[in-house]
Coordinates of C-alpha atoms in Angstrom, one line a residue:
X1 CA 9.1 15.5 0.7
X2 CA 10.5 13.8 -2.4
X3 CA 8.2 12.5 -5.2
X4 CA 6.9 9.0 -4.2
X5 CA 7.2 6.1 -6.6
X6 CA 4.0 4.1 -6.3
X7 CA 3.8 0.3 -6.9
X8 CA 0.5 -1.5 -7.4
X9 CA -0.1 -4.4 -5.1
X10 CA 0.2 -7.8 -6.8
X11 CA -3.1 -8.6 -5.0
X12 CA -5.0 -5.9 -6.9
X13 CA -7.7 -7.1 -9.3
X14 CA -6.8 -7.0 -13.0
X15 CA -10.1 -5.3 -13.6
X16 CA -9.0 -2.4 -11.5
X17 CA -11.7 -2.8 -8.8
X18 CA -9.4 -3.3 -5.8
X19 CA -6.2 -1.3 -6.5
X20 CA -3.9 -0.6 -3.6
X21 CA -0.6 1.1 -4.2
X22 CA 2.4 1.3 -1.8
X23 CA 5.5 3.5 -1.7
X24 CA 8.6 3.1 0.4
X25 CA 9.4 6.5 2.1
X26 CA 12.3 6.1 4.5
X27 CA 11.0 4.5 7.7
X28 CA 7.4 4.6 6.5
X29 CA 5.3 2.8 3.9
X30 CA 2.7 5.0 2.2
X31 CA -0.6 3.5 1.0
X32 CA -3.2 4.8 -1.4
X33 CA -6.2 3.9 -3.6
X34 CA -4.9 3.9 -7.2
X35 CA -8.3 4.7 -8.5
X36 CA -8.4 7.9 -6.5
X37 CA -4.7 9.1 -6.3
X38 CA -5.8 12.7 -5.6
X39 CA -7.2 11.7 -2.2
X40 CA -5.0 11.7 0.9
X41 CA -2.9 8.6 1.5
X42 CA -1.9 6.9 4.8
X43 CA 1.4 5.8 6.2
X44 CA 2.5 3.0 8.5
X45 CA 5.9 2.1 10.0
X46 CA 7.9 -0.6 8.2
X47 CA 7.8 -2.9 11.1
X48 CA 4.0 -2.8 11.3
X49 CA 3.8 -3.2 7.6
X50 CA 6.0 -6.3 7.8
X51 CA 3.8 -7.8 10.5
X52 CA 0.7 -7.1 8.4
X53 CA 2.0 -8.5 5.2
X54 CA 3.4 -11.5 7.0
X55 CA 0.0 -12.2 8.6
X56 CA -1.6 -12.0 5.1
X57 CA 1.0 -14.4 3.6
X58 CA 0.4 -16.9 6.4
X59 CA -3.3 -16.8 6.0
X60 CA -3.9 -15.3 9.4
X61 CA -6.1 -12.5 7.9
X62 CA -9.0 -13.0 5.6

């Protein structure tokens, strides 16, 4: 697997308390806790990720 390029979520707190990072990896989106990058990370399909982030943007999830 190629080295992943992680991007910190724009919703992460500036103080570093809630830091989520994502990485595009082909058909998958990888997710990890930036405070603990040595821990295992999770993956979801791009379609599911799009539905999730769309629901967040539309205020459907709180």
